[in-house]
PDB file of C-alpha atoms in Angstrom:
ATOM      1  CA  MET A  28      70.845   3.867 -29.498  1.00 34.00           C
ATOM      2  CA  LYS A  29      67.020   1.962 -29.594  1.00 29.00           C
ATOM      3  CA  ASN A  30      65.788   3.736 -32.199  1.00 34.00           C
ATOM      4  CA  ILE A  31      68.883   2.987 -34.701  1.00 28.00           C
ATOM      5  CA  LEU A  32      68.677  -0.769 -33.547  1.00 31.00           C
ATOM      6  CA  PHE A  33      65.272  -0.865 -34.421  1.00 30.00           C
ATOM      7  CA  ILE A  34      65.644   1.017 -38.139  1.00 28.00           C
ATOM      8  CA  LEU A  35      68.583  -2.092 -38.613  1.00 32.00           C
ATOM      9  CA  LEU A  36      66.050  -4.500 -37.398  1.00 36.00           C
ATOM     10  CA  LEU A  37      63.875  -3.100 -40.321  1.00 34.00           C
ATOM     11  CA  PHE A  38      66.380  -2.478 -42.602  1.00 32.00           C
ATOM     12  CA  MET A  39      67.002  -6.367 -42.390  1.00 36.00           C
ATOM     13  CA  ILE A  40      63.707  -8.292 -42.384  1.00 34.00           C
ATOM     14  CA  PHE A  41      63.160  -5.477 -45.672  1.00 33.00           C
ATOM     15  CA  ILE A  42      66.177  -7.917 -47.154  1.00 32.00           C
ATOM     16  CA  SER A  43      65.202 -11.013 -46.253  1.00 37.00           C
ATOM     17  CA  CYS A  44      61.566 -10.323 -47.998  1.00 37.00           C
ATOM     18  CA  SER A  45      62.680  -8.180 -51.038  1.00 33.00           C
ATOM     19  CA  LYS A  46      62.008 -11.591 -53.414  1.00 36.00           C
ATOM     20  CA  SER A  47      58.551 -10.935 -53.370  1.00 37.00           C
ATOM     21  CA  GLU A  48      55.952  -8.197 -53.389  1.00 39.00           C
ATOM     22  CA  ASP A  49      54.639  -8.544 -50.039  1.00 39.00           C
ATOM     23  CA  ILE A  50      57.299  -6.955 -47.515  1.00 36.00           C
ATOM     24  CA  LEU A  51      56.328  -6.094 -44.229  1.00 39.00           C
ATOM     25  CA  LEU A  52      53.819  -3.400 -45.628  1.00 39.00           C
ATOM     26  CA  ASN A  53      51.523  -4.213 -42.387  1.00 45.00           C
ATOM     27  CA  PRO A  54      53.198  -4.940 -38.390  1.00 46.00           C
ATOM     28  CA  THR A  55      50.049  -7.024 -38.707  1.00 56.00           C
ATOM     29  CA  ASP A  56      51.816  -9.294 -41.853  1.00 70.00           C
ATOM     30  CA  SER A  57      54.665 -11.326 -39.560  1.00 86.00           C
ATOM     31  CA  PHE A  58      57.422 -12.484 -40.392  1.00 92.00           C
ATOM     32  CA  TYR A  59      57.113 -15.941 -39.960  1.00 95.00           C
ATOM     33  CA  ARG A  60      53.653 -15.669 -42.426  1.00 94.00           C
ATOM     34  CA  GLN A  61      55.803 -14.184 -44.904  1.00 94.00           C
ATOM     35  CA  GLU A  62      57.929 -16.866 -44.905  1.00 97.00           C
ATOM     36  CA  MET A  63      55.608 -19.241 -45.082  1.00 97.00           C
ATOM     37  CA  ARG A  64      54.439 -17.489 -47.641  1.00 97.00           C
ATOM     38  CA  GLN A  65      57.356 -17.431 -49.225  1.00 97.00           C
ATOM     39  CA  PHE A  66      58.149 -21.012 -49.159  1.00 98.00           C
ATOM     40  CA  ILE A  67      55.000 -22.433 -50.484  1.00 98.00           C
ATOM     41  CA  ILE A  68      55.072 -19.509 -53.533  1.00 98.00           C
ATOM     42  CA  ASP A  69      59.269 -20.969 -53.991  1.00 98.00           C
ATOM     43  CA  LEU A  70      57.729 -24.803 -53.535  1.00 98.00           C
ATOM     44  CA  SER A  71      54.999 -24.008 -56.163  1.00 98.00           C
ATOM     45  CA  GLN A  72      57.617 -22.815 -58.276  1.00 98.00           C
ATOM     46  CA  TYR A  73      59.716 -26.144 -58.346  1.00 98.00           C
ATOM     47  CA  SER A  74      57.105 -28.333 -58.105  1.00 98.00           C
ATOM     48  CA  LYS A  75      55.298 -26.804 -61.222  1.00 98.00           C
ATOM     49  CA  SER A  76      58.332 -26.556 -63.325  1.00 98.00           C
ATOM     50  CA  GLN A  77      59.138 -30.682 -62.549  1.00 98.00           C
ATOM     51  CA  LYS A  78      55.407 -31.556 -63.625  1.00 98.00           C
ATOM     52  CA  ALA A  79      53.186 -28.653 -65.744  1.00 97.00           C
ATOM     53  CA  GLY A  80      49.678 -29.140 -64.409  1.00 97.00           C
ATOM     54  CA  PHE A  81      50.887 -30.183 -60.991  1.00 98.00           C
ATOM     55  CA  LYS A  82      48.144 -28.563 -58.228  1.00 98.00           C
ATOM     56  CA  ILE A  83      49.138 -26.914 -54.354  1.00 98.00           C
ATOM     57  CA  ILE A  84      46.543 -26.870 -52.303  1.00 98.00           C
ATOM     58  CA  PRO A  85      47.241 -26.201 -48.462  1.00 98.00           C
ATOM     59  CA  GLN A  86      45.528 -26.965 -45.432  1.00 98.00           C
ATOM     60  CA  ASN A  87      44.843 -23.538 -43.181  1.00 97.00           C
ATOM     61  CA  GLY A  88      46.508 -21.109 -42.921  1.00 96.00           C
ATOM     62  CA  ILE A  89      44.307 -18.810 -44.820  1.00 95.00           C
ATOM     63  CA  GLN A  90      45.227 -15.490 -42.882  1.00 93.00           C
ATOM     64  CA  LEU A  91      48.318 -15.919 -45.784  1.00 94.00           C
ATOM     65  CA  PHE A  92      46.109 -14.817 -47.664  1.00 93.00           C
ATOM     66  CA  THR A  93      46.032 -10.812 -47.327  1.00 91.00           C
ATOM     67  CA  ILE A  94      49.022  -8.975 -45.267  1.00 84.00           C
ATOM     68  CA  ASP A  95      47.443  -6.683 -43.516  1.00 72.00           C
ATOM     69  CA  GLY A  96      45.388  -8.992 -41.176  1.00 63.00           C
ATOM     70  CA  GLU A  97      41.917  -7.911 -42.870  1.00 63.00           C
ATOM     71  CA  SER A  98      40.178 -10.279 -44.796  1.00 58.00           C
ATOM     72  CA  THR A  99      39.851  -8.400 -48.046  1.00 66.00           C
ATOM     73  CA  SER A 100      42.381  -5.574 -47.977  1.00 69.00           C
ATOM     74  CA  SER A 101      45.899  -5.776 -49.349  1.00 81.00           C
ATOM     75  CA  PRO A 102      45.108  -9.696 -50.817  1.00 87.00           C
ATOM     76  CA  SER A 103      48.412 -10.970 -51.562  1.00 91.00           C
ATOM     77  CA  GLN A 104      48.529 -12.181 -54.782  1.00 93.00           C
ATOM     78  CA  ASN A 105      52.306 -13.655 -55.341  1.00 95.00           C
ATOM     79  CA  TYR A 106      50.684 -15.906 -53.044  1.00 96.00           C
ATOM     80  CA  LEU A 107      47.256 -16.547 -54.282  1.00 96.00           C
ATOM     81  CA  ASN A 108      48.955 -17.049 -57.729  1.00 97.00           C
ATOM     82  CA  ALA A 109      51.261 -20.145 -56.922  1.00 98.00           C
ATOM     83  CA  ILE A 110      48.316 -22.062 -55.228  1.00 98.00           C
ATOM     84  CA  ASP A 111      45.752 -23.864 -57.574  1.00 98.00           C
ATOM     85  CA  GLY A 112      42.756 -23.796 -54.668  1.00 97.00           C
ATOM     86  CA  ILE A 113      42.503 -23.906 -50.379  1.00 97.00           C
ATOM     87  CA  SER A 114      41.546 -26.836 -48.258  1.00 98.00           C
ATOM     88  CA  GLN A 115      40.026 -25.583 -44.339  1.00 98.00           C
ATOM     89  CA  GLU A 116      39.316 -27.248 -41.838  1.00 98.00           C
ATOM     90  CA  GLY A 117      36.058 -27.256 -39.015  1.00 98.00           C
ATOM     91  CA  LEU A 118      34.566 -24.888 -41.173  1.00 98.00           C
ATOM     92  CA  PHE A 119      31.153 -26.086 -39.468  1.00 98.00           C
ATOM     93  CA  TYR A 120      32.219 -28.579 -37.378  1.00 98.00           C
ATOM     94  CA  GLY A 121      35.002 -29.661 -35.459  1.00 97.00           C
ATOM     95  CA  TYR A 122      36.487 -27.051 -34.573  1.00 96.00           C
ATOM     96  CA  GLY A 123      36.755 -27.208 -31.336  1.00 92.00           C
ATOM     97  CA  ASN A 124      35.318 -30.792 -30.221  1.00 95.00           C
ATOM     98  CA  ASP A 125      34.482 -33.673 -32.614  1.00 97.00           C
ATOM     99  CA  ASP A 126      31.129 -33.921 -34.091  1.00 98.00           C
ATOM    100  CA  THR A 127      30.103 -30.371 -32.692  1.00 98.00           C
ATOM    101  CA  ALA A 128      29.420 -27.335 -34.260  1.00 98.00           C
ATOM    102  CA  THR A 129      31.888 -24.464 -34.901  1.00 98.00           C
ATOM    103  CA  PRO A 130      30.697 -20.775 -33.761  1.00 98.00           C
ATOM    104  CA  ASP A 131      28.770 -18.769 -35.976  1.00 97.00           C
ATOM    105  CA  THR A 132      31.885 -16.175 -35.615  1.00 97.00           C
ATOM    106  CA  ILE A 133      34.700 -18.515 -35.958  1.00 97.00           C
ATOM    107  CA  SER A 134      32.743 -19.606 -39.494  1.00 98.00           C
ATOM    108  CA  THR A 135      32.014 -16.078 -40.668  1.00 96.00           C
ATOM    109  CA  ASN A 136      35.683 -15.126 -39.701  1.00 95.00           C
ATOM    110  CA  PHE A 137      37.162 -18.032 -41.991  1.00 96.00           C
ATOM    111  CA  LYS A 138      33.993 -17.409 -44.748  1.00 96.00           C
ATOM    112  CA  SER A 139      35.355 -14.093 -45.272  1.00 93.00           C
ATOM    113  CA  TYR A 140      39.245 -15.228 -45.949  1.00 94.00           C
ATOM    114  CA  LEU A 141      37.855 -18.117 -47.764  1.00 95.00           C
ATOM    115  CA  ASN A 142      35.996 -16.194 -49.991  1.00 93.00           C
ATOM    116  CA  ILE A 143      39.064 -14.447 -51.188  1.00 92.00           C
ATOM    117  CA  SER A 144      40.263 -17.580 -53.135  1.00 92.00           C
ATOM    118  CA  LYS A 145      36.909 -18.455 -54.428  1.00 93.00           C
ATOM    119  CA  ASN A 146      36.359 -14.991 -56.197  1.00 91.00           C
ATOM    120  CA  GLN A 147      39.885 -15.792 -57.656  1.00 91.00           C
ATOM    121  CA  GLY A 148      37.855 -19.000 -59.391  1.00 94.00           C
ATOM    122  CA  LYS A 149      39.781 -21.136 -56.437  1.00 96.00           C
ATOM    123  CA  PRO A 150      38.008 -24.200 -55.487  1.00 97.00           C
ATOM    124  CA  ILE A 151      37.415 -23.668 -51.683  1.00 98.00           C
ATOM    125  CA  LEU A 152      37.856 -27.907 -49.962  1.00 98.00           C
ATOM    126  CA  ILE A 153      36.691 -27.599 -46.421  1.00 98.00           C
ATOM    127  CA  THR A 154      36.879 -30.630 -44.210  1.00 98.00           C
ATOM    128  CA  ASP A 155      34.720 -30.860 -41.280  1.00 98.00           C
ATOM    129  CA  TYR A 156      34.884 -33.666 -38.383  1.00 98.00           C
ATOM    130  CA  CYS A 157      31.566 -35.267 -37.554  1.00 97.00           C
ATOM    131  CA  THR A 158      29.366 -38.759 -37.192  1.00 96.00           C
ATOM    132  CA  THR A 159      25.956 -37.783 -36.125  1.00 97.00           C
ATOM    133  CA  VAL A 160      23.699 -38.403 -39.603  1.00 98.00           C
ATOM    134  CA  SER A 161      22.302 -34.665 -39.237  1.00 98.00           C
ATOM    135  CA  ASN A 162      25.539 -32.891 -38.960  1.00 98.00           C
ATOM    136  CA  VAL A 163      27.285 -34.830 -41.362  1.00 98.00           C
ATOM    137  CA  SER A 164      23.860 -33.972 -43.783  1.00 98.00           C
ATOM    138  CA  ASN A 165      24.417 -30.462 -42.678  1.00 98.00           C
ATOM    139  CA  SER A 166      28.046 -30.022 -42.987  1.00 98.00           C
ATOM    140  CA  TYR A 167      27.118 -30.856 -46.407  1.00 98.00           C
ATOM    141  CA  PHE A 168      24.190 -28.868 -47.207  1.00 98.00           C
ATOM    142  CA  GLU A 169      26.219 -25.454 -45.414  1.00 98.00           C
ATOM    143  CA  ASN A 170      29.209 -26.408 -47.417  1.00 98.00           C
ATOM    144  CA  ASP A 171      27.278 -26.744 -50.659  1.00 98.00           C
ATOM    145  CA  GLN A 172      25.583 -23.635 -50.264  1.00 98.00           C
ATOM    146  CA  SER A 173      28.480 -21.581 -49.390  1.00 97.00           C
ATOM    147  CA  GLY A 174      29.793 -22.606 -52.978  1.00 97.00           C
ATOM    148  CA  TYR A 175      32.440 -25.051 -50.973  1.00 98.00           C
ATOM    149  CA  VAL A 176      33.343 -28.711 -51.856  1.00 98.00           C
ATOM    150  CA  SER A 177      33.513 -30.640 -48.306  1.00 98.00           C
ATOM    151  CA  PHE A 178      34.509 -34.226 -47.145  1.00 98.00           C
ATOM    152  CA  SER A 179      32.699 -34.778 -43.218  1.00 98.00           C
ATOM    153  CA  ALA A 180      35.408 -37.101 -41.801  1.00 97.00           C
ATOM    154  CA  ASP A 181      33.948 -39.902 -38.946  1.00 94.00           C
ATOM    155  CA  GLN A 182      37.517 -39.048 -37.382  1.00 92.00           C
ATOM    156  CA  ARG A 183      39.870 -37.097 -36.806  1.00 92.00           C
ATOM    157  CA  PHE A 184      43.403 -39.844 -37.718  1.00 93.00           C
ATOM    158  CA  LEU A 185      41.696 -40.231 -41.305  1.00 96.00           C
ATOM    159  CA  THR A 186      41.882 -44.137 -40.948  1.00 96.00           C
ATOM    160  CA  SER A 187      38.317 -44.855 -42.638  1.00 95.00           C
ATOM    161  CA  ILE A 188      36.487 -44.200 -45.672  1.00 97.00           C
ATOM    162  CA  PRO A 189      33.098 -42.701 -44.624  1.00 97.00           C
ATOM    163  CA  THR A 190      29.990 -44.966 -45.133  1.00 96.00           C
ATOM    164  CA  PHE A 191      27.553 -41.943 -44.594  1.00 97.00           C
ATOM    165  CA  PRO A 192      26.636 -40.536 -47.032  1.00 97.00           C
ATOM    166  CA  ASN A 193      25.260 -43.472 -49.074  1.00 97.00           C
ATOM    167  CA  PRO A 194      25.924 -42.564 -52.449  1.00 97.00           C
ATOM    168  CA  ILE A 195      28.436 -40.228 -51.329  1.00 98.00           C
ATOM    169  CA  PHE A 196      27.172 -36.204 -51.842  1.00 98.00           C
ATOM    170  CA  HIS A 197      27.705 -34.927 -55.722  1.00 98.00           C
ATOM    171  CA  GLN A 198      28.328 -38.764 -56.687  1.00 98.00           C
ATOM    172  CA  ASN A 199      29.091 -38.400 -60.834  1.00 98.00           C
ATOM    173  CA  ASN A 200      30.564 -40.879 -63.062  1.00 97.00           C
ATOM    174  CA  THR A 201      32.415 -37.590 -64.946  1.00 97.00           C
ATOM    175  CA  VAL A 202      36.329 -38.008 -65.922  1.00 98.00           C
ATOM    176  CA  VAL A 203      37.732 -35.458 -63.500  1.00 98.00           C
ATOM    177  CA  ASN A 204      41.437 -34.042 -64.734  1.00 95.00           C
ATOM    178  CA  SER A 205      40.998 -30.546 -63.503  1.00 96.00           C
ATOM    179  CA  LEU A 206      39.977 -28.942 -59.962  1.00 97.00           C
ATOM    180  CA  SER A 207      37.091 -26.891 -61.444  1.00 96.00           C
ATOM    181  CA  ASN A 208      35.817 -30.668 -61.832  1.00 97.00           C
ATOM    182  CA  VAL A 209      35.194 -31.817 -58.602  1.00 98.00           C
ATOM    183  CA  LYS A 210      32.298 -32.348 -56.807  1.00 98.00           C
ATOM    184  CA  ASN A 211      33.414 -34.257 -53.852  1.00 98.00           C
ATOM    185  CA  PHE A 212      36.699 -35.574 -51.548  1.00 98.00           C
ATOM    186  CA  MET A 213      37.818 -37.723 -49.514  1.00 98.00           C
ATOM    187  CA  LEU A 214      40.923 -37.624 -47.072  1.00 98.00           C
ATOM    188  CA  LEU A 215      42.700 -41.233 -46.491  1.00 97.00           C
ATOM    189  CA  LEU A 216      45.926 -40.730 -44.755  1.00 96.00           C
ATOM    190  CA  ASN A 217      46.270 -44.379 -42.023  1.00 94.00           C
ATOM    191  CA  PHE A 218      46.471 -47.178 -43.242  1.00 95.00           C
ATOM    192  CA  GLU A 219      46.281 -49.328 -40.511  1.00 93.00           C
ATOM    193  CA  ASN A 220      42.352 -50.355 -41.071  1.00 94.00           C
ATOM    194  CA  PHE A 221      43.795 -52.308 -44.585  1.00 96.00           C
ATOM    195  CA  SER A 222      46.055 -55.310 -44.913  1.00 94.00           C
ATOM    196  CA  SER A 223      47.977 -54.374 -47.111  1.00 95.00           C
ATOM    197  CA  LYS A 224      48.360 -52.011 -50.049  1.00 96.00           C
ATOM    198  CA  ALA A 225      46.453 -54.083 -52.532  1.00 96.00           C
ATOM    199  CA  ASP A 226      43.480 -54.415 -50.135  1.00 97.00           C
ATOM    200  CA  PHE A 227      43.620 -50.246 -50.041  1.00 97.00           C
ATOM    201  CA  ILE A 228      43.520 -49.559 -53.878  1.00 97.00           C
ATOM    202  CA  ASN A 229      40.742 -52.473 -54.300  1.00 98.00           C
ATOM    203  CA  ALA A 230      38.939 -50.063 -51.520  1.00 97.00           C
ATOM    204  CA  ILE A 231      39.121 -47.129 -53.086  1.00 98.00           C
ATOM    205  CA  THR A 232      38.325 -47.811 -56.506  1.00 98.00           C
ATOM    206  CA  SER A 233      35.579 -49.053 -54.850  1.00 98.00           C
ATOM    207  CA  THR A 234      34.730 -45.797 -54.338  1.00 98.00           C
ATOM    208  CA  ASN A 235      33.126 -42.961 -56.783  1.00 98.00           C
ATOM    209  CA  TYR A 236      35.013 -39.705 -54.703  1.00 98.00           C
ATOM    210  CA  ASP A 237      36.186 -37.093 -57.130  1.00 98.00           C
ATOM    211  CA  LEU A 238      39.324 -36.152 -55.362  1.00 98.00           C
ATOM    212  CA  VAL A 239      41.317 -38.576 -52.913  1.00 98.00           C
ATOM    213  CA  VAL A 240      44.189 -37.324 -50.680  1.00 98.00           C
ATOM    214  CA  LEU A 241      46.582 -39.653 -49.298  1.00 98.00           C
ATOM    215  CA  ASP A 242      50.027 -40.342 -47.680  1.00 97.00           C
ATOM    216  CA  LEU A 243      52.779 -41.188 -49.918  1.00 97.00           C
ATOM    217  CA  TYR A 244      53.724 -43.743 -48.599  1.00 96.00           C
ATOM    218  CA  PHE A 245      51.628 -47.240 -46.976  1.00 95.00           C
ATOM    219  CA  ARG A 246      52.388 -47.416 -43.855  1.00 88.00           C
ATOM    220  CA  ASN A 247      55.354 -45.470 -43.659  1.00 80.00           C
ATOM    221  CA  SER A 248      57.248 -47.639 -45.686  1.00 82.00           C
ATOM    222  CA  SER A 249      56.340 -48.147 -49.551  1.00 90.00           C
ATOM    223  CA  GLU A 250      56.063 -45.774 -51.602  1.00 94.00           C
ATOM    224  CA  PHE A 251      52.665 -45.972 -54.113  1.00 97.00           C
ATOM    225  CA  THR A 252      54.361 -46.146 -57.585  1.00 97.00           C
ATOM    226  CA  VAL A 253      53.155 -44.397 -61.046  1.00 98.00           C
ATOM    227  CA  ALA A 254      51.335 -47.772 -61.396  1.00 98.00           C
ATOM    228  CA  ASP A 255      49.910 -47.446 -58.167  1.00 98.00           C
ATOM    229  CA  ILE A 256      48.838 -44.143 -58.766  1.00 98.00           C
ATOM    230  CA  ASN A 257      47.108 -45.016 -62.457  1.00 98.00           C
ATOM    231  CA  GLN A 258      44.960 -47.422 -60.629  1.00 98.00           C
ATOM    232  CA  ILE A 259      43.664 -45.291 -57.361  1.00 98.00           C
ATOM    233  CA  ARG A 260      42.523 -42.688 -60.555  1.00 98.00           C
ATOM    234  CA  ASN A 261      40.019 -45.092 -61.475  1.00 98.00           C
ATOM    235  CA  LYS A 262      35.968 -44.724 -59.843  1.00 98.00           C
ATOM    236  CA  ALA A 263      33.908 -47.213 -59.521  1.00 98.00           C
ATOM    237  CA  ASN A 264      31.613 -45.861 -61.551  1.00 98.00           C
ATOM    238  CA  GLY A 265      33.961 -45.571 -64.650  1.00 97.00           C
ATOM    239  CA  GLY A 266      35.328 -42.141 -64.292  1.00 98.00           C
ATOM    240  CA  LYS A 267      37.691 -40.790 -63.533  1.00 98.00           C
ATOM    241  CA  ARG A 268      39.225 -38.703 -59.809  1.00 98.00           C
ATOM    242  CA  LEU A 269      42.407 -36.693 -59.461  1.00 98.00           C
ATOM    243  CA  VAL A 270      45.176 -38.368 -56.459  1.00 98.00           C
ATOM    244  CA  PHE A 271      47.517 -35.959 -54.441  1.00 98.00           C
ATOM    245  CA  SER A 272      49.860 -36.120 -51.983  1.00 98.00           C
ATOM    246  CA  TYR A 273      50.124 -35.467 -48.360  1.00 98.00           C
ATOM    247  CA  ALA A 274      52.898 -33.425 -47.075  1.00 98.00           C
ATOM    248  CA  SER A 275      53.330 -31.706 -43.734  1.00 98.00           C
ATOM    249  CA  ILE A 276      55.789 -28.592 -44.491  1.00 98.00           C
ATOM    250  CA  GLY A 277      55.400 -26.863 -40.611  1.00 98.00           C
ATOM    251  CA  GLU A 278      56.569 -29.780 -38.876  1.00 98.00           C
ATOM    252  CA  ALA A 279      58.846 -32.821 -39.235  1.00 98.00           C
ATOM    253  CA  GLU A 280      58.161 -36.339 -38.794  1.00 96.00           C
ATOM    254  CA  ASP A 281      60.177 -38.871 -37.439  1.00 95.00           C
ATOM    255  CA  TYR A 282      59.201 -41.913 -39.511  1.00 94.00           C
ATOM    256  CA  ARG A 283      59.615 -39.987 -42.633  1.00 95.00           C
ATOM    257  CA  TYR A 284      62.816 -41.154 -44.855  1.00 94.00           C
ATOM    258  CA  TYR A 285      64.579 -37.984 -43.701  1.00 96.00           C
ATOM    259  CA  TRP A 286      64.843 -38.638 -40.721  1.00 96.00           C
ATOM    260  CA  ARG A 287      68.046 -38.718 -38.916  1.00 96.00           C
ATOM    261  CA  TYR A 288      68.228 -41.098 -35.535  1.00 91.00           C
ATOM    262  CA  ASN A 289      71.380 -38.239 -34.126  1.00 94.00           C
ATOM    263  CA  TRP A 290      68.335 -36.106 -34.105  1.00 94.00           C
ATOM    264  CA  GLY A 291      67.485 -36.600 -30.865  1.00 84.00           C
ATOM    265  CA  SER A 292      70.325 -35.821 -29.370  1.00 89.00           C
ATOM    266  CA  THR A 293      72.055 -34.087 -31.874  1.00 95.00           C
ATOM    267  CA  PRO A 294      69.046 -32.224 -33.386  1.00 96.00           C
ATOM    268  CA  PRO A 295      69.255 -29.847 -36.681  1.00 98.00           C
ATOM    269  CA  ILE A 296      68.898 -26.335 -36.228  1.00 97.00           C
ATOM    270  CA  TRP A 297      65.660 -25.983 -38.022  1.00 98.00           C
ATOM    271  CA  LEU A 298      64.302 -28.780 -35.582  1.00 98.00           C
ATOM    272  CA  ASP A 299      61.973 -27.687 -32.446  1.00 97.00           C
ATOM    273  CA  ALA A 300      59.736 -29.211 -29.729  1.00 96.00           C
ATOM    274  CA  GLU A 301      57.396 -32.007 -30.304  1.00 95.00           C
ATOM    275  CA  ASN A 302      54.422 -31.875 -30.555  1.00 94.00           C
ATOM    276  CA  PRO A 303      52.112 -33.027 -27.183  1.00 93.00           C
ATOM    277  CA  TYR A 304      49.460 -33.538 -29.861  1.00 90.00           C
ATOM    278  CA  TRP A 305      50.995 -35.973 -32.122  1.00 90.00           C
ATOM    279  CA  PRO A 306      53.907 -37.364 -30.672  1.00 92.00           C
ATOM    280  CA  GLY A 307      56.791 -38.613 -33.558  1.00 94.00           C
ATOM    281  CA  ASN A 308      56.477 -35.044 -35.002  1.00 96.00           C
ATOM    282  CA  TYR A 309      58.280 -31.814 -34.452  1.00 97.00           C
ATOM    283  CA  LYS A 310      57.949 -28.248 -35.290  1.00 97.00           C
ATOM    284  CA  VAL A 311      60.137 -26.693 -37.319  1.00 98.00           C
ATOM    285  CA  ARG A 312      61.933 -23.644 -38.442  1.00 98.00           C
ATOM    286  CA  TYR A 313      60.519 -23.689 -41.646  1.00 98.00           C
ATOM    287  CA  TRP A 314      62.464 -20.385 -43.153  1.00 98.00           C
ATOM    288  CA  GLU A 315      65.756 -22.371 -42.355  1.00 98.00           C
ATOM    289  CA  PRO A 316      67.255 -23.784 -45.958  1.00 98.00           C
ATOM    290  CA  GLU A 317      68.465 -26.776 -44.623  1.00 98.00           C
ATOM    291  CA  TRP A 318      64.568 -28.010 -43.918  1.00 98.00           C
ATOM    292  CA  GLN A 319      63.309 -26.125 -47.387  1.00 98.00           C
ATOM    293  CA  GLN A 320      65.967 -28.471 -49.268  1.00 98.00           C
ATOM    294  CA  ILE A 321      63.723 -31.501 -47.817  1.00 98.00           C
ATOM    295  CA  ILE A 322      60.997 -30.290 -48.562  1.00 98.00           C
ATOM    296  CA  TYR A 323      61.527 -29.440 -52.234  1.00 98.00           C
ATOM    297  CA  GLY A 324      64.361 -28.786 -55.151  1.00 98.00           C
ATOM    298  CA  ASN A 325      66.413 -31.417 -55.309  1.00 98.00           C
ATOM    299  CA  ASP A 326      65.660 -35.288 -56.482  1.00 97.00           C
ATOM    300  CA  SER A 327      65.969 -36.296 -52.762  1.00 96.00           C
ATOM    301  CA  SER A 328      63.180 -33.528 -51.872  1.00 98.00           C
ATOM    302  CA  TYR A 329      59.664 -34.620 -50.545  1.00 98.00           C
ATOM    303  CA  MET A 330      58.178 -32.947 -53.479  1.00 98.00           C
ATOM    304  CA  LYS A 331      60.308 -34.271 -56.338  1.00 98.00           C
ATOM    305  CA  LYS A 332      59.350 -38.073 -55.131  1.00 98.00           C
ATOM    306  CA  ILE A 333      55.565 -37.118 -54.706  1.00 98.00           C
ATOM    307  CA  ILE A 334      55.703 -36.091 -58.627  1.00 98.00           C
ATOM    308  CA  ASN A 335      58.118 -38.964 -59.192  1.00 98.00           C
ATOM    309  CA  ALA A 336      55.437 -41.030 -57.819  1.00 98.00           C
ATOM    310  CA  GLY A 337      52.464 -39.709 -60.779  1.00 98.00           C
ATOM    311  CA  PHE A 338      50.358 -37.773 -57.957  1.00 98.00           C
ATOM    312  CA  ASP A 339      48.254 -34.740 -59.709  1.00 98.00           C
ATOM    313  CA  GLY A 340      49.102 -32.518 -56.663  1.00 98.00           C
ATOM    314  CA  VAL A 341      50.442 -31.999 -53.102  1.00 98.00           C
ATOM    315  CA  TYR A 342      47.492 -30.933 -49.970  1.00 98.00           C
ATOM    316  CA  LEU A 343      50.184 -29.320 -47.306  1.00 98.00           C
ATOM    317  CA  ASP A 344      49.551 -29.571 -44.354  1.00 98.00           C
ATOM    318  CA  LEU A 345      50.823 -27.252 -41.105  1.00 97.00           C
ATOM    319  CA  VAL A 346      50.690 -24.180 -43.461  1.00 97.00           C
ATOM    320  CA  ASP A 347      49.486 -22.360 -40.006  1.00 96.00           C
ATOM    321  CA  ALA A 348      52.740 -23.207 -38.232  1.00 96.00           C
ATOM    322  CA  PHE A 349      53.079 -19.329 -38.086  1.00 96.00           C
ATOM    323  CA  TRP A 350      50.760 -19.310 -35.177  1.00 94.00           C
ATOM    324  CA  TYR A 351      53.426 -21.288 -32.676  1.00 94.00           C
ATOM    325  CA  TYR A 352      56.220 -18.563 -33.276  1.00 94.00           C
ATOM    326  CA  GLU A 353      53.751 -15.647 -33.176  1.00 90.00           C
TER     327      GLU A 353
END
């Protein structure tokens, strides 16, 4: 009986994953990884159908590149085709503690996955967390030597524009209209240091970053508009930049427009535990259709709002939520 039930279970998983090439050919590729992979593939197809040239950059979750748990074997080509690059945190600094070097074994393992994407001509964006001048300088050097575009964030909450280095690494006055032209970038997701949206926009347009990633909402209330994004595209030196929006797809946030106050007492089927390190952020069963419909596929979805606001692409966070369920 146990063998029959096991066979039936495998058959059900096979059917649930059959819409992509990445059926569970190897037991190291879990249901949870495959569901996240397919989620991003479907999200990408929808977004690109809504806006030609729209870019998809997942952050972390680099294990999704391959379906057998190895760095170079059995790549998930459908997934690689769906994304336009990859972002990784803490490659050289900040994996464990901020301003602390990431162990070489971790960096080497990460690079083995990252280079799967790099070898297909997709940009690699690295965010290291460090403040010491020597660490910041070394972070930019090591990433550049590896062929990656990097940003050294001076704090984890991403509330400010770093003052070092000045000028920024690989500063240029290029009109940047593709990811392949990006030589530097910046993440700025929290706006408490800015008195108004206009103050924030002025601060950004005083910089020369080729790509900036920001939240769809200024202080979780006022959406950025097409006019705002067009203004933010201007670099101080006369060049142009790309502007991406942040979006969490592996956790729900209780300050977003989609949140319902009664979810605290009667949560939807897809809502899971609160993240103890980030209050107000909740794990989600991201494979559930109800959650995915919040993220993409209709006019009230998060992706449609990002596209309507005029962003050039999206920076997907909590892609590695499969670790929580594994």
